[in-house]
Amino acid sequence: MEFTQSARSLEFKARVVDFMDTHIYPVNKRYLEIAHSDRRNDPEALAFIDDLRAQAKELGLWNLFFPHLRDDEPGTGLTNFEFAPIAEEMAKLPWASQVFNCNAPVTGNMELLGAAANEAQRKKWLRPLLEGDCYSCFAATEPEVASSDATNYQTTIVRDGDEYVVNGRKWFISLSMHPKCRFMILMGKTNPENPNRHKQHGVIIIPLDTPGVQILQDTTVMNAYHIGGHPEILLENVRVPAENLLGEPGEGFAIMQKRMGPGRIHYGMRCVGMAEVALGLLMSRAKERVAFGKHLHEHGSVANDIGRSRIEIDQARLLCMHTAKALDEKGVKGARKEIAMLKIVGTELLQNVSERALRVHGAMGVSNQTPLASLLGLGMHLSIADGPSEVHLPGIAKMELRNHDPADFQKFYDIPNRTRV
Ligand SMILES: Cc1cc2nc3c(=O)[nH]c(=O)nc-3n(C[C@H](O)[C@H](O)[C@H](O)COP(=O)(O)OP(=O)(O)OC[C@H]3O[C@@H](n4cnc5c(N)ncnc54)[C@H](O)[C@@H]3O)c2cc1C
């Protein structure tokens, strides 16, 4: 594996770090105060983020994650491999990626539109996202059905003349309450009669101000509300032009794969960055605090935590770089095993390291005086969002088993098992 970074990746990383130090970390307190207040979706309160976005865009620190950029589109798309170390830096402050127009779930939607939209759709829906004029959300999960099995989605998308009529209920629709969010990309049933359950769904674009779209109550995540929300949305006889359908009816699963690949790899990159922050805090506290006559890092179990965390972070980063390279070279389909592995490794890493760091901080660790409780919560909820680990693991096993030939291992049964070496 060759992991030498390109000069432009190194240059963008240095500029992103500098921009974060100069402009973003100094306003973090302000962001957190708004996030924990009733003004969390108030455009006036969030206006300072628009100012930061304008500055980042002006400097070309924009759409760095997006490899499908065309010459007339704003920003600097890097390959996934080039973007990985930059995503890691952005993630050290979890809200910072939006300043560079590199935030979920909008990135996944841009990837999807970049890969699946026709020319007219690209102009109408992708262009404003690339410009940063608006955000969008993604609506797949439904309260009534086990949504880790996407064939379960029941929302209907029915053709009626030049329109589609959409009926259903979605929830955990992240960012849909943000004042900049203009449309959702929704997955629902277009072809319920198809005997193949993977060819029953389609994907359609729905502006949030379409009559019949009703945002019901917001949902907390780990007991906290978030900017942009994760609410439940009711869709009642929602009519949109037929040209809003992406691809063909019944192609929903094939289209969704284009979104899931890069989206999931970004989680892995971000988890590595956040785990570095957690380990840094763990060591700071362990060097400063004395218990039973020794600094905390001099106690064996804390030293083990530090060593174990370093091993796990470096392992995850290697997998991240390997996965990014595989995605660049083989596409989502060719890299799907690596992408699934990284989603699990990254979210487990964040949970492990942030929990160790939290414990070393004692009571302070569970308070709001460190980001550790939030990082632990993030690790947990990211391991459920976009497909729980329990679903990815059997998927990885299936691919492994497909490549396994018992004949290759017969020789290990043939040798006398009790031979001394
Ligand atoms: C913070 C957050 C943000 C989200 N944002 C969005 C969003 O923007 N848009 C959107 O559409 N969705 C979003 N989701 C929803 C997320 O994608 C779903 O929660 C996820 O796909 C699981 O679906 P479910 O909640 O219906 O769980 P279920 O399908 O009911 O599964 C429940 C549990 O069952 C277990 N399980 C399921 N299948 C298996 C299996 N094969 N083997 C063993 N165990 C299994 C797992 O432990 C799983 O967690 C978000 C979720 C979270 C937590």
Short mmCIF file of C-alpha atoms and ligand atoms in Angstrom, two decimals, residues 138-141 145-148 172-174 221 230 381 384-388 390-391, ligand 1:
data_model
loop_
_atom_site.label_atom_id
_atom_site.label_comp_id
_atom_site.label_asym_id
_atom_site.label_seq_id
_atom_site.Cartn_x
_atom_site.Cartn_y
_atom_site.Cartn_z
CA PHE A 138 -32.14 12.52 3.06
CA ALA A 139 -35.34 10.64 3.91
CA ALA A 140 -35.25 6.86 4.03
CA THR A 141 -35.91 5.65 7.61
CA VAL A 145 -40.71 -0.60 9.90
CA ALA A 146 -37.24 -1.97 10.67
CA SER A 147 -35.35 0.39 8.41
CA SER A 148 -31.98 -1.34 8.63
CA PHE A 172 -34.65 10.84 11.92
CA ILE A 173 -34.43 13.13 8.91
CA SER A 174 -31.27 14.99 9.89
CA VAL A 221 -30.33 12.07 19.96
CA HIS A 230 -33.71 14.78 13.28
CA HIS A 381 -25.21 6.89 17.19
CA ILE A 384 -26.54 2.90 14.06
CA ALA A 385 -27.04 5.67 11.46
CA ASP A 386 -26.63 4.65 7.81
CA GLY A 387 -26.97 0.98 8.70
CA PRO A 388 -26.18 -0.58 12.08
CA GLU A 390 -25.01 -5.72 12.95
CA VAL A 391 -26.10 -5.38 9.32
C1 LIG B 1 -28.34 10.37 14.75
C2 LIG B 1 -29.04 9.67 13.63
C3 LIG B 1 -29.25 10.33 12.43
C4 LIG B 1 -29.95 9.70 11.40
N1 LIG B 1 -30.18 10.40 10.24
C5 LIG B 1 -30.93 9.83 9.28
C6 LIG B 1 -31.28 10.58 8.09
O1 LIG B 1 -30.88 11.73 7.91
N2 LIG B 1 -32.09 9.99 7.18
C7 LIG B 1 -32.56 8.72 7.34
O2 LIG B 1 -33.27 8.23 6.47
N3 LIG B 1 -32.25 7.98 8.45
C8 LIG B 1 -31.46 8.52 9.41
N4 LIG B 1 -31.16 7.80 10.56
C9 LIG B 1 -31.76 6.49 10.76
C10 LIG B 1 -30.81 5.31 10.62
O3 LIG B 1 -30.31 5.18 9.31
C11 LIG B 1 -31.60 4.07 11.08
O4 LIG B 1 -31.85 4.24 12.46
C12 LIG B 1 -30.88 2.77 10.84
O5 LIG B 1 -30.83 2.46 9.46
C13 LIG B 1 -31.56 1.59 11.58
O6 LIG B 1 -32.92 1.53 11.32
P1 LIG B 1 -33.97 1.42 12.55
O7 LIG B 1 -33.73 2.55 13.48
O8 LIG B 1 -35.33 1.28 11.98
O9 LIG B 1 -33.54 0.11 13.31
P2 LIG B 1 -34.12 -1.40 13.10
O10 LIG B 1 -34.09 -1.76 11.66
O11 LIG B 1 -35.42 -1.44 13.82
O12 LIG B 1 -33.02 -2.22 13.85
C14 LIG B 1 -32.87 -2.16 15.27
C15 LIG B 1 -31.66 -2.94 15.69
O13 LIG B 1 -31.84 -4.30 15.33
C16 LIG B 1 -30.58 -4.89 15.15
N5 LIG B 1 -30.52 -5.53 13.82
C17 LIG B 1 -31.07 -5.10 12.65
N6 LIG B 1 -30.76 -5.92 11.65
C18 LIG B 1 -29.98 -6.90 12.18
C19 LIG B 1 -29.34 -8.06 11.65
N7 LIG B 1 -29.39 -8.36 10.34
N8 LIG B 1 -28.62 -8.84 12.49
C20 LIG B 1 -28.54 -8.54 13.82
N9 LIG B 1 -29.13 -7.46 14.38
C21 LIG B 1 -29.84 -6.66 13.56
C22 LIG B 1 -29.53 -3.78 15.24
O14 LIG B 1 -28.98 -3.77 16.55
C23 LIG B 1 -30.36 -2.53 15.03
O15 LIG B 1 -29.77 -1.37 15.62
C24 LIG B 1 -30.42 8.38 11.58
C25 LIG B 1 -30.18 7.70 12.78
C26 LIG B 1 -29.50 8.32 13.80
C27 LIG B 1 -29.28 7.59 15.08
#
